[in-house]
Amino acid sequence: MTAGWTTAALVDAAGGWRNTAPDPSVPVWLVVVTTLAMCLPLYWRRRRPLAVLAVTAAATLVSTASGASLQAAYLQALPVFHIALALPPRALLWAASLLLPPLVTGAVRFPRGSWDQQVVPALWAYALVALLGITVRSRREEREQEVRLAAAAERARIAREMHDIIGHNLSVITGLADGGRYAAAKSPERAAQALDAIGTTSRQALAELRRLLGVLREDEETAVRTPQPGLADLPALIDGVRAAGLPVTTELDPGVHSLSAGAELTVYRVVQEALTNTLKHAGPGAEATVTLVREPDAVVVTVTDTGHGNGNGNGNGNGNGNGQDNGQGLNGMRERAALYDGTLEHGTPPEDDAGWRVRLRLPHPTREDRPS
């Protein structure tokens, strides 16, 4: 593109410049040199726009002072645009100080009408170019901000997924290992079953982590589209928790079928996290209940336990909870619920003096994001 502008300017320098020049007797060699000085630096306008403007402004000053007043001077708009696009706003003040002397010099040496008619319109033209550069810059920064926010949201989503996958499966493995240790002396068969369950749970966790990390390594077109867990996977999840030693009673409404794929994942992860916390903090002899019911305007999931805490958790803040984790896990559950305009409540049930309850309420969603 710069080569095109240079060619056009040299064509004008071959003789056409005399049609508009205040002094047509300017030597041709001076016209050619100033034309090249105005055009060739434009090759570096993106990397050094202010330096390019300084060189072209000096050439323009020679052009106007000599009386040639070459049209190539308007190419200064290009470095002005890139200054507004890439440099701090104060750089535009330097740009104005470079643009003004050639305009004033031409108006003083070769006045045509009032001086402001020769200076002000050109300054307005450069100002409009600068505004265009600022606008493009603002749009670019907005897009970059959107990308950064999207990346932050994706990192948060991945952190939630990894927390749920690793936390739950390690808790199940810990429970199975503890049970296998006690069973080893009295019932080798039960110990072998516990080891088999540990192996199965470990393989499932590794498979989920590979899927998650595979999405990070691959682009959207080539990533493996492994289905995320949903309502159909809740029985297997609960069986794994039972195998780890926690008795779980379930009341799953078969009429709950209108959830989107994302909402089903939210239900699954909330149940998973709640049962994981129970495994870690509820203490010996605890039992859990999982209910999933359809209400007129929402789906409600409730996970309760009868634990009294083992002193190793963070506690619920009132001194009588079971030490449920108020950190990453609960924050992740709240964020998942908020994605679908849902609410999450947790704490000791008001009708009991101990135990813990997590209740998720999701308004009835559409199935628009479920593959047909």
GROMACS .gro file of C-alpha atoms in nm:
model
  372
    1MET     CA    1   0.000   0.000   0.000
    2THR     CA    2   0.284   0.239   0.080
    3ALA     CA    3   0.434   0.162  -0.260
    4GLY     CA    4   0.105   0.267  -0.421
    5TRP     CA    5   0.102   0.598  -0.238
    6THR     CA    6   0.466   0.659  -0.330
    7THR     CA    7   0.396   0.590  -0.697
    8ALA     CA    8   0.096   0.823  -0.700
    9ALA     CA    9   0.295   1.098  -0.528
   10LEU     CA   10   0.582   1.065  -0.777
   11VAL     CA   11   0.335   1.085  -1.066
   12ASP     CA   12   0.209   1.411  -0.916
   13ALA     CA   13   0.570   1.527  -0.872
   14ALA     CA   14   0.628   1.474  -1.245
   15GLY     CA   15   0.433   1.793  -1.315
   16GLY     CA   16   0.082   1.784  -1.177
   17TRP     CA   17   0.185   1.957  -0.856
   18ARG     CA   18   0.224   2.285  -1.046
   19ASN     CA   19  -0.154   2.310  -1.090
   20THR     CA   20  -0.200   2.381  -0.718
   21ALA     CA   21   0.142   2.516  -0.618
   22PRO     CA   22   0.171   2.880  -0.504
   23ASP     CA   23   0.516   2.886  -0.668
   24PRO     CA   24   0.540   2.658  -0.978
   25SER     CA   25   0.909   2.748  -1.023
   26VAL     CA   26   1.030   2.522  -0.741
   27PRO     CA   27   1.314   2.297  -0.871
   28VAL     CA   28   1.194   1.950  -0.970
   29TRP     CA   29   1.473   1.778  -0.772
   30LEU     CA   30   1.345   1.944  -0.453
   31VAL     CA   31   0.991   1.831  -0.531
   32VAL     CA   32   1.106   1.471  -0.583
   33VAL     CA   33   1.317   1.466  -0.266
   34THR     CA   34   1.039   1.608  -0.047
   35THR     CA   35   0.788   1.368  -0.208
   36LEU     CA   36   1.005   1.068  -0.119
   37ALA     CA   37   1.060   1.207   0.232
   38MET     CA   38   0.683   1.225   0.276
   39CYS     CA   39   0.612   0.874   0.143
   40LEU     CA   40   0.896   0.633   0.218
   41PRO     CA   41   0.886   0.670   0.602
   42LEU     CA   42   0.527   0.542   0.592
   43TYR     CA   43   0.669   0.190   0.576
   44TRP     CA   44   0.743   0.226   0.949
   45ARG     CA   45   0.418   0.402   1.047
   46ARG     CA   46   0.293   0.107   1.256
   47ARG     CA   47   0.612   0.057   1.456
   48ARG     CA   48   0.726   0.421   1.494
   49PRO     CA   49   0.430   0.644   1.409
   50LEU     CA   50   0.553   0.950   1.600
   51ALA     CA   51   0.901   0.935   1.444
   52VAL     CA   52   0.745   0.889   1.100
   53LEU     CA   53   0.523   1.193   1.156
   54ALA     CA   54   0.827   1.399   1.259
   55VAL     CA   55   1.008   1.312   0.933
   56THR     CA   56   0.704   1.373   0.711
   57ALA     CA   57   0.623   1.698   0.894
   58ALA     CA   58   0.978   1.823   0.827
   59ALA     CA   59   0.938   1.737   0.458
   60THR     CA   60   0.599   1.909   0.455
   61LEU     CA   61   0.752   2.220   0.612
   62VAL     CA   62   1.010   2.234   0.329
   63SER     CA   63   0.732   2.181   0.074
   64THR     CA   64   0.511   2.463   0.203
   65ALA     CA   65   0.800   2.701   0.268
   66SER     CA   66   0.931   2.654  -0.087
   67GLY     CA   67   0.588   2.711  -0.240
   68ALA     CA   68   0.541   2.360  -0.385
   69SER     CA   69   0.266   2.269  -0.132
   70LEU     CA   70   0.260   1.905  -0.244
   71GLN     CA   71  -0.063   1.708  -0.203
   72ALA     CA   72   0.144   1.423  -0.056
   73ALA     CA   73   0.139   1.620   0.270
   74TYR     CA   74  -0.206   1.474   0.339
   75LEU     CA   75  -0.040   1.135   0.388
   76GLN     CA   76   0.050   1.262   0.736
   77ALA     CA   77  -0.298   1.145   0.832
   78LEU     CA   78  -0.168   0.786   0.830
   79PRO     CA   79   0.087   0.824   1.112
   80VAL     CA   80  -0.166   1.040   1.300
   81PHE     CA   81  -0.412   0.749   1.286
   82HIS     CA   82  -0.152   0.504   1.418
   83ILE     CA   83  -0.046   0.744   1.693
   84ALA     CA   84  -0.406   0.758   1.815
   85LEU     CA   85  -0.436   0.382   1.774
   86ALA     CA   86  -0.121   0.269   1.955
   87LEU     CA   87   0.033   0.545   2.169
   88PRO     CA   88  -0.078   0.717   2.492
   89PRO     CA   89  -0.318   1.013   2.445
   90ARG     CA   90  -0.044   1.267   2.528
   91ALA     CA   91   0.132   1.162   2.206
   92LEU     CA   92  -0.145   1.342   2.014
   93LEU     CA   93  -0.022   1.670   2.163
   94TRP     CA   94   0.320   1.605   2.014
   95ALA     CA   95   0.151   1.518   1.686
   96ALA     CA   96  -0.035   1.851   1.687
   97SER     CA   97   0.290   2.038   1.753
   98LEU     CA   98   0.441   1.870   1.445
   99LEU     CA   99   0.141   1.930   1.218
  100LEU     CA  100   0.090   2.298   1.300
  101PRO     CA  101   0.421   2.460   1.183
  102PRO     CA  102   0.390   2.358   0.813
  103LEU     CA  103   0.029   2.480   0.803
  104VAL     CA  104   0.114   2.816   0.962
  105THR     CA  105   0.423   2.858   0.743
  106GLY     CA  106   0.222   2.804   0.426
  107ALA     CA  107  -0.051   3.044   0.540
  108VAL     CA  108   0.206   3.315   0.623
  109ARG     CA  109   0.430   3.283   0.315
  110PHE     CA  110   0.159   3.228   0.058
  111PRO     CA  111  -0.168   3.368   0.199
  112ARG     CA  112  -0.483   3.278   0.011
  113GLY     CA  113  -0.785   3.431   0.183
  114SER     CA  114  -0.781   3.443   0.561
  115TRP     CA  115  -0.513   3.238   0.740
  116ASP     CA  116  -0.768   3.036   0.932
  117GLN     CA  117  -0.915   2.907   0.605
  118GLN     CA  118  -0.579   2.749   0.528
  119VAL     CA  119  -0.507   2.615   0.876
  120VAL     CA  120  -0.832   2.522   1.052
  121PRO     CA  121  -0.983   2.283   0.792
  122ALA     CA  122  -0.661   2.080   0.779
  123LEU     CA  123  -0.646   2.062   1.158
  124TRP     CA  124  -1.009   1.945   1.167
  125ALA     CA  125  -0.927   1.675   0.913
  126TYR     CA  126  -0.637   1.549   1.126
  127ALA     CA  127  -0.856   1.564   1.438
  128LEU     CA  128  -1.117   1.346   1.269
  129VAL     CA  129  -0.849   1.096   1.174
  130ALA     CA  130  -0.728   1.091   1.535
  131LEU     CA  131  -1.086   1.033   1.657
  132LEU     CA  132  -1.114   0.743   1.415
  133GLY     CA  133  -0.796   0.593   1.559
  134ILE     CA  134  -0.925   0.639   1.914
  135THR     CA  135  -1.254   0.471   1.821
  136VAL     CA  136  -1.079   0.172   1.665
  137ARG     CA  137  -0.853   0.149   1.968
  138SER     CA  138  -1.150   0.154   2.206
  139ARG     CA  139  -1.324  -0.122   2.011
  140ARG     CA  140  -1.008  -0.331   2.013
  141GLU     CA  141  -0.964  -0.284   2.389
  142GLU     CA  142  -1.328  -0.383   2.445
  143ARG     CA  143  -1.275  -0.702   2.247
  144GLU     CA  144  -0.956  -0.777   2.438
  145GLN     CA  145  -1.139  -0.718   2.766
  146GLU     CA  146  -1.414  -0.956   2.656
  147VAL     CA  147  -1.152  -1.216   2.574
  148ARG     CA  148  -0.986  -1.170   2.914
  149LEU     CA  149  -1.321  -1.201   3.093
  150ALA     CA  150  -1.409  -1.510   2.893
  151ALA     CA  151  -1.070  -1.662   2.976
  152ALA     CA  152  -1.117  -1.583   3.346
  153ALA     CA  153  -1.464  -1.740   3.340
  154GLU     CA  154  -1.325  -2.049   3.169
  155ARG     CA  155  -1.045  -2.077   3.426
  156ALA     CA  156  -1.304  -2.054   3.704
  157ARG     CA  157  -1.516  -2.321   3.536
  158ILE     CA  158  -1.217  -2.552   3.500
  159ALA     CA  159  -1.118  -2.490   3.862
  160ARG     CA  160  -1.470  -2.587   3.973
  161GLU     CA  161  -1.463  -2.900   3.759
  162MET     CA  162  -1.123  -3.009   3.886
  163HIS     CA  163  -1.220  -2.935   4.245
  164ASP     CA  164  -1.534  -3.146   4.210
  165ILE     CA  165  -1.364  -3.431   4.029
  166ILE     CA  166  -1.054  -3.456   4.246
  167GLY     CA  167  -1.219  -3.372   4.579
  168HIS     CA  168  -1.502  -3.619   4.540
  169ASN     CA  169  -1.301  -3.911   4.408
  170LEU     CA  170  -1.022  -3.868   4.663
  171SER     CA  171  -1.281  -3.864   4.942
  172VAL     CA  172  -1.436  -4.184   4.808
  173ILE     CA  173  -1.094  -4.345   4.774
  174THR     CA  174  -1.006  -4.242   5.131
  175GLY     CA  175  -1.326  -4.396   5.263
  176LEU     CA  176  -1.267  -4.718   5.070
  177ALA     CA  177  -0.906  -4.737   5.187
  178ASP     CA  178  -1.007  -4.689   5.552
  179GLY     CA  179  -1.275  -4.955   5.522
  180GLY     CA  180  -1.038  -5.193   5.346
  181ARG     CA  181  -0.778  -5.150   5.619
  182TYR     CA  182  -1.023  -5.253   5.889
  183ALA     CA  183  -1.159  -5.538   5.679
  184ALA     CA  184  -0.817  -5.679   5.587
  185ALA     CA  185  -0.768  -5.858   5.919
  186LYS     CA  186  -1.114  -6.015   5.940
  187SER     CA  187  -1.240  -6.041   5.583
  188PRO     CA  188  -0.981  -6.051   5.307
  189GLU     CA  189  -1.259  -6.072   5.050
  190ARG     CA  190  -1.407  -5.739   5.166
  191ALA     CA  191  -1.058  -5.587   5.152
  192ALA     CA  192  -1.016  -5.710   4.796
  193GLN     CA  193  -1.354  -5.559   4.706
  194ALA     CA  194  -1.243  -5.228   4.854
  195LEU     CA  195  -0.924  -5.238   4.648
  196ASP     CA  196  -1.126  -5.311   4.334
  197ALA     CA  197  -1.353  -5.016   4.410
  198ILE     CA  198  -1.048  -4.794   4.466
  199GLY     CA  199  -0.913  -4.896   4.128
  200THR     CA  200  -1.246  -4.828   3.958
  201THR     CA  201  -1.286  -4.488   4.123
  202SER     CA  202  -0.928  -4.391   4.036
  203ARG     CA  203  -0.976  -4.485   3.673
  204GLN     CA  204  -1.299  -4.284   3.655
  205ALA     CA  205  -1.127  -3.980   3.805
  206LEU     CA  206  -0.836  -4.010   3.561
  207ALA     CA  207  -1.076  -4.042   3.268
  208GLU     CA  208  -1.262  -3.727   3.373
  209LEU     CA  209  -0.938  -3.535   3.421
  210ARG     CA  210  -0.808  -3.648   3.082
  211ARG     CA  211  -1.131  -3.529   2.922
  212LEU     CA  212  -1.107  -3.193   3.096
  213LEU     CA  213  -0.739  -3.143   3.013
  214GLY     CA  214  -0.797  -3.265   2.659
  215VAL     CA  215  -1.043  -2.981   2.603
  216LEU     CA  216  -0.772  -2.740   2.717
  217ARG     CA  217  -0.515  -2.883   2.476
  218GLU     CA  218  -0.742  -2.903   2.172
  219ASP     CA  219  -0.932  -2.634   1.991
  220GLU     CA  220  -1.310  -2.633   1.977
  221GLU     CA  221  -1.325  -2.815   1.643
  222THR     CA  222  -1.104  -3.109   1.739
  223ALA     CA  223  -1.181  -3.151   2.110
  224VAL     CA  224  -1.348  -3.477   2.202
  225ARG     CA  225  -1.710  -3.412   2.287
  226THR     CA  226  -1.746  -3.647   2.584
  227PRO     CA  227  -2.090  -3.602   2.747
  228GLN     CA  228  -2.089  -3.432   3.085
  229PRO     CA  229  -2.249  -3.620   3.375
  230GLY     CA  230  -2.618  -3.554   3.439
  231LEU     CA  231  -2.924  -3.689   3.620
  232ALA     CA  232  -2.878  -4.036   3.470
  233ASP     CA  233  -2.540  -4.059   3.639
  234LEU     CA  234  -2.665  -3.979   3.991
  235PRO     CA  235  -2.731  -4.344   4.086
  236ALA     CA  236  -2.372  -4.441   3.998
  237LEU     CA  237  -2.241  -4.144   4.196
  238ILE     CA  238  -2.446  -4.239   4.501
  239ASP     CA  239  -2.344  -4.606   4.474
  240GLY     CA  240  -1.980  -4.495   4.484
  241VAL     CA  241  -2.045  -4.293   4.800
  242ARG     CA  242  -2.220  -4.589   4.960
  243ALA     CA  243  -1.924  -4.810   4.873
  244ALA     CA  244  -1.702  -4.560   5.057
  245GLY     CA  245  -1.900  -4.626   5.374
  246LEU     CA  246  -2.167  -4.354   5.384
  247PRO     CA  247  -2.528  -4.478   5.391
  248VAL     CA  248  -2.731  -4.271   5.146
  249THR     CA  249  -3.108  -4.267   5.107
  250THR     CA  250  -3.249  -4.131   4.783
  251GLU     CA  251  -3.581  -3.987   4.675
  252LEU     CA  252  -3.544  -3.904   4.306
  253ASP     CA  253  -3.856  -3.781   4.130
  254PRO     CA  254  -3.874  -3.955   3.791
  255GLY     CA  255  -4.083  -3.666   3.661
  256VAL     CA  256  -3.780  -3.436   3.652
  257HIS     CA  257  -3.700  -3.444   3.282
  258SER     CA  258  -3.706  -3.082   3.157
  259LEU     CA  259  -3.356  -2.983   3.264
  260SER     CA  260  -3.101  -2.861   3.012
  261ALA     CA  261  -2.767  -3.041   2.985
  262GLY     CA  262  -2.594  -2.759   3.174
  263ALA     CA  263  -2.854  -2.760   3.452
  264GLU     CA  264  -2.821  -3.138   3.486
  265LEU     CA  265  -2.446  -3.095   3.529
  266THR     CA  266  -2.514  -2.834   3.799
  267VAL     CA  267  -2.743  -3.076   3.988
  268TYR     CA  268  -2.486  -3.353   3.956
  269ARG     CA  269  -2.196  -3.141   4.081
  270VAL     CA  270  -2.394  -2.997   4.373
  271VAL     CA  271  -2.496  -3.346   4.489
  272GLN     CA  272  -2.138  -3.464   4.439
  273GLU     CA  273  -1.990  -3.176   4.638
  274ALA     CA  274  -2.244  -3.207   4.921
  275LEU     CA  275  -2.183  -3.580   4.958
  276THR     CA  276  -1.808  -3.524   4.940
  277ASN     CA  277  -1.829  -3.277   5.228
  278THR     CA  278  -2.033  -3.527   5.425
  279LEU     CA  279  -1.772  -3.796   5.364
  280LYS     CA  280  -1.495  -3.563   5.481
  281HIS     CA  281  -1.656  -3.384   5.773
  282ALA     CA  282  -1.973  -3.552   5.900
  283GLY     CA  283  -1.793  -3.797   6.128
  284PRO     CA  284  -1.859  -4.164   6.201
  285GLY     CA  285  -2.212  -4.299   6.197
  286ALA     CA  286  -2.348  -4.022   5.972
  287GLU     CA  287  -2.616  -4.089   5.714
  288ALA     CA  288  -2.720  -3.882   5.414
  289THR     CA  289  -3.040  -3.827   5.218
  290VAL     CA  290  -3.064  -3.699   4.861
  291THR     CA  291  -3.399  -3.575   4.728
  292LEU     CA  292  -3.480  -3.444   4.385
  293VAL     CA  293  -3.833  -3.315   4.334
  294ARG     CA  294  -4.020  -3.115   4.074
  295GLU     CA  295  -4.219  -2.818   4.205
  296PRO     CA  296  -4.464  -2.610   3.997
  297ASP     CA  297  -4.200  -2.356   3.899
  298ALA     CA  298  -3.866  -2.513   3.988
  299VAL     CA  299  -3.660  -2.824   4.047
  300VAL     CA  300  -3.534  -2.861   4.404
  301VAL     CA  301  -3.241  -3.075   4.512
  302THR     CA  302  -3.176  -3.130   4.882
  303VAL     CA  303  -2.886  -3.315   5.040
  304THR     CA  304  -2.896  -3.358   5.417
  305ASP     CA  305  -2.683  -3.554   5.663
  306THR     CA  306  -2.694  -3.641   6.031
  307GLY     CA  307  -2.329  -3.571   6.106
  308HIS     CA  308  -2.195  -3.395   6.412
  309GLY     CA  309  -1.854  -3.306   6.269
  310ASN     CA  310  -1.510  -3.442   6.339
  311GLY     CA  311  -1.333  -3.119   6.418
  312ASN     CA  312  -1.132  -3.117   6.096
  313GLY     CA  313  -1.351  -2.900   5.879
  314ASN     CA  314  -1.401  -2.532   5.861
  315GLY     CA  315  -1.729  -2.534   6.043
  316ASN     CA  316  -2.046  -2.353   5.949
  317GLY     CA  317  -1.985  -2.057   6.172
  318ASN     CA  318  -2.237  -2.131   6.449
  319GLY     CA  319  -2.053  -2.396   6.640
  320ASN     CA  320  -2.295  -2.682   6.585
  321GLY     CA  321  -2.246  -2.783   6.226
  322ASN     CA  322  -2.063  -3.078   6.085
  323GLY     CA  323  -1.765  -2.883   5.962
  324GLN     CA  324  -1.876  -2.844   5.602
  325ASP     CA  325  -1.629  -2.674   5.370
  326ASN     CA  326  -1.716  -2.308   5.328
  327GLY     CA  327  -1.437  -2.247   5.077
  328GLN     CA  328  -1.394  -2.349   4.717
  329GLY     CA  329  -1.670  -2.611   4.721
  330LEU     CA  330  -1.957  -2.392   4.841
  331ASN     CA  331  -1.843  -2.101   4.627
  332GLY     CA  332  -1.839  -2.329   4.326
  333MET     CA  333  -2.191  -2.453   4.403
  334ARG     CA  334  -2.320  -2.096   4.435
  335GLU     CA  335  -2.164  -1.998   4.103
  336ARG     CA  336  -2.312  -2.301   3.929
  337ALA     CA  337  -2.657  -2.219   4.067
  338ALA     CA  338  -2.628  -1.853   3.962
  339LEU     CA  339  -2.554  -1.956   3.603
  340TYR     CA  340  -2.913  -2.085   3.577
  341ASP     CA  341  -3.079  -1.818   3.793
  342GLY     CA  342  -3.093  -2.066   4.080
  343THR     CA  343  -3.036  -2.031   4.452
  344LEU     CA  344  -2.827  -2.234   4.694
  345GLU     CA  345  -2.889  -2.255   5.068
  346HIS     CA  346  -2.675  -2.439   5.319
  347GLY     CA  347  -2.653  -2.477   5.693
  348THR     CA  348  -2.789  -2.672   5.986
  349PRO     CA  349  -3.156  -2.761   5.928
  350PRO     CA  350  -3.376  -2.537   6.145
  351GLU     CA  351  -3.567  -2.835   6.280
  352ASP     CA  352  -3.246  -3.007   6.402
  353ASP     CA  353  -2.961  -2.916   6.634
  354ALA     CA  354  -2.700  -3.093   6.422
  355GLY     CA  355  -2.641  -3.216   6.071
  356TRP     CA  356  -2.609  -3.021   5.753
  357ARG     CA  357  -2.833  -2.942   5.459
  358VAL     CA  358  -2.763  -2.814   5.110
  359ARG     CA  359  -3.064  -2.709   4.902
  360LEU     CA  360  -3.044  -2.615   4.535
  361ARG     CA  361  -3.342  -2.457   4.362
  362LEU     CA  362  -3.336  -2.417   3.982
  363PRO     CA  363  -3.622  -2.248   3.794
  364HIS     CA  364  -3.763  -2.464   3.516
  365PRO     CA  365  -3.524  -2.417   3.222
  366THR     CA  366  -3.579  -2.487   2.857
  367ARG     CA  367  -3.400  -2.763   2.672
  368GLU     CA  368  -3.252  -2.524   2.420
  369ASP     CA  369  -2.892  -2.619   2.493
  370ARG     CA  370  -2.952  -2.993   2.487
  371PRO     CA  371  -2.856  -3.164   2.160
  372SER     CA  372  -3.157  -3.289   1.971
   0.00000   0.00000   0.00000
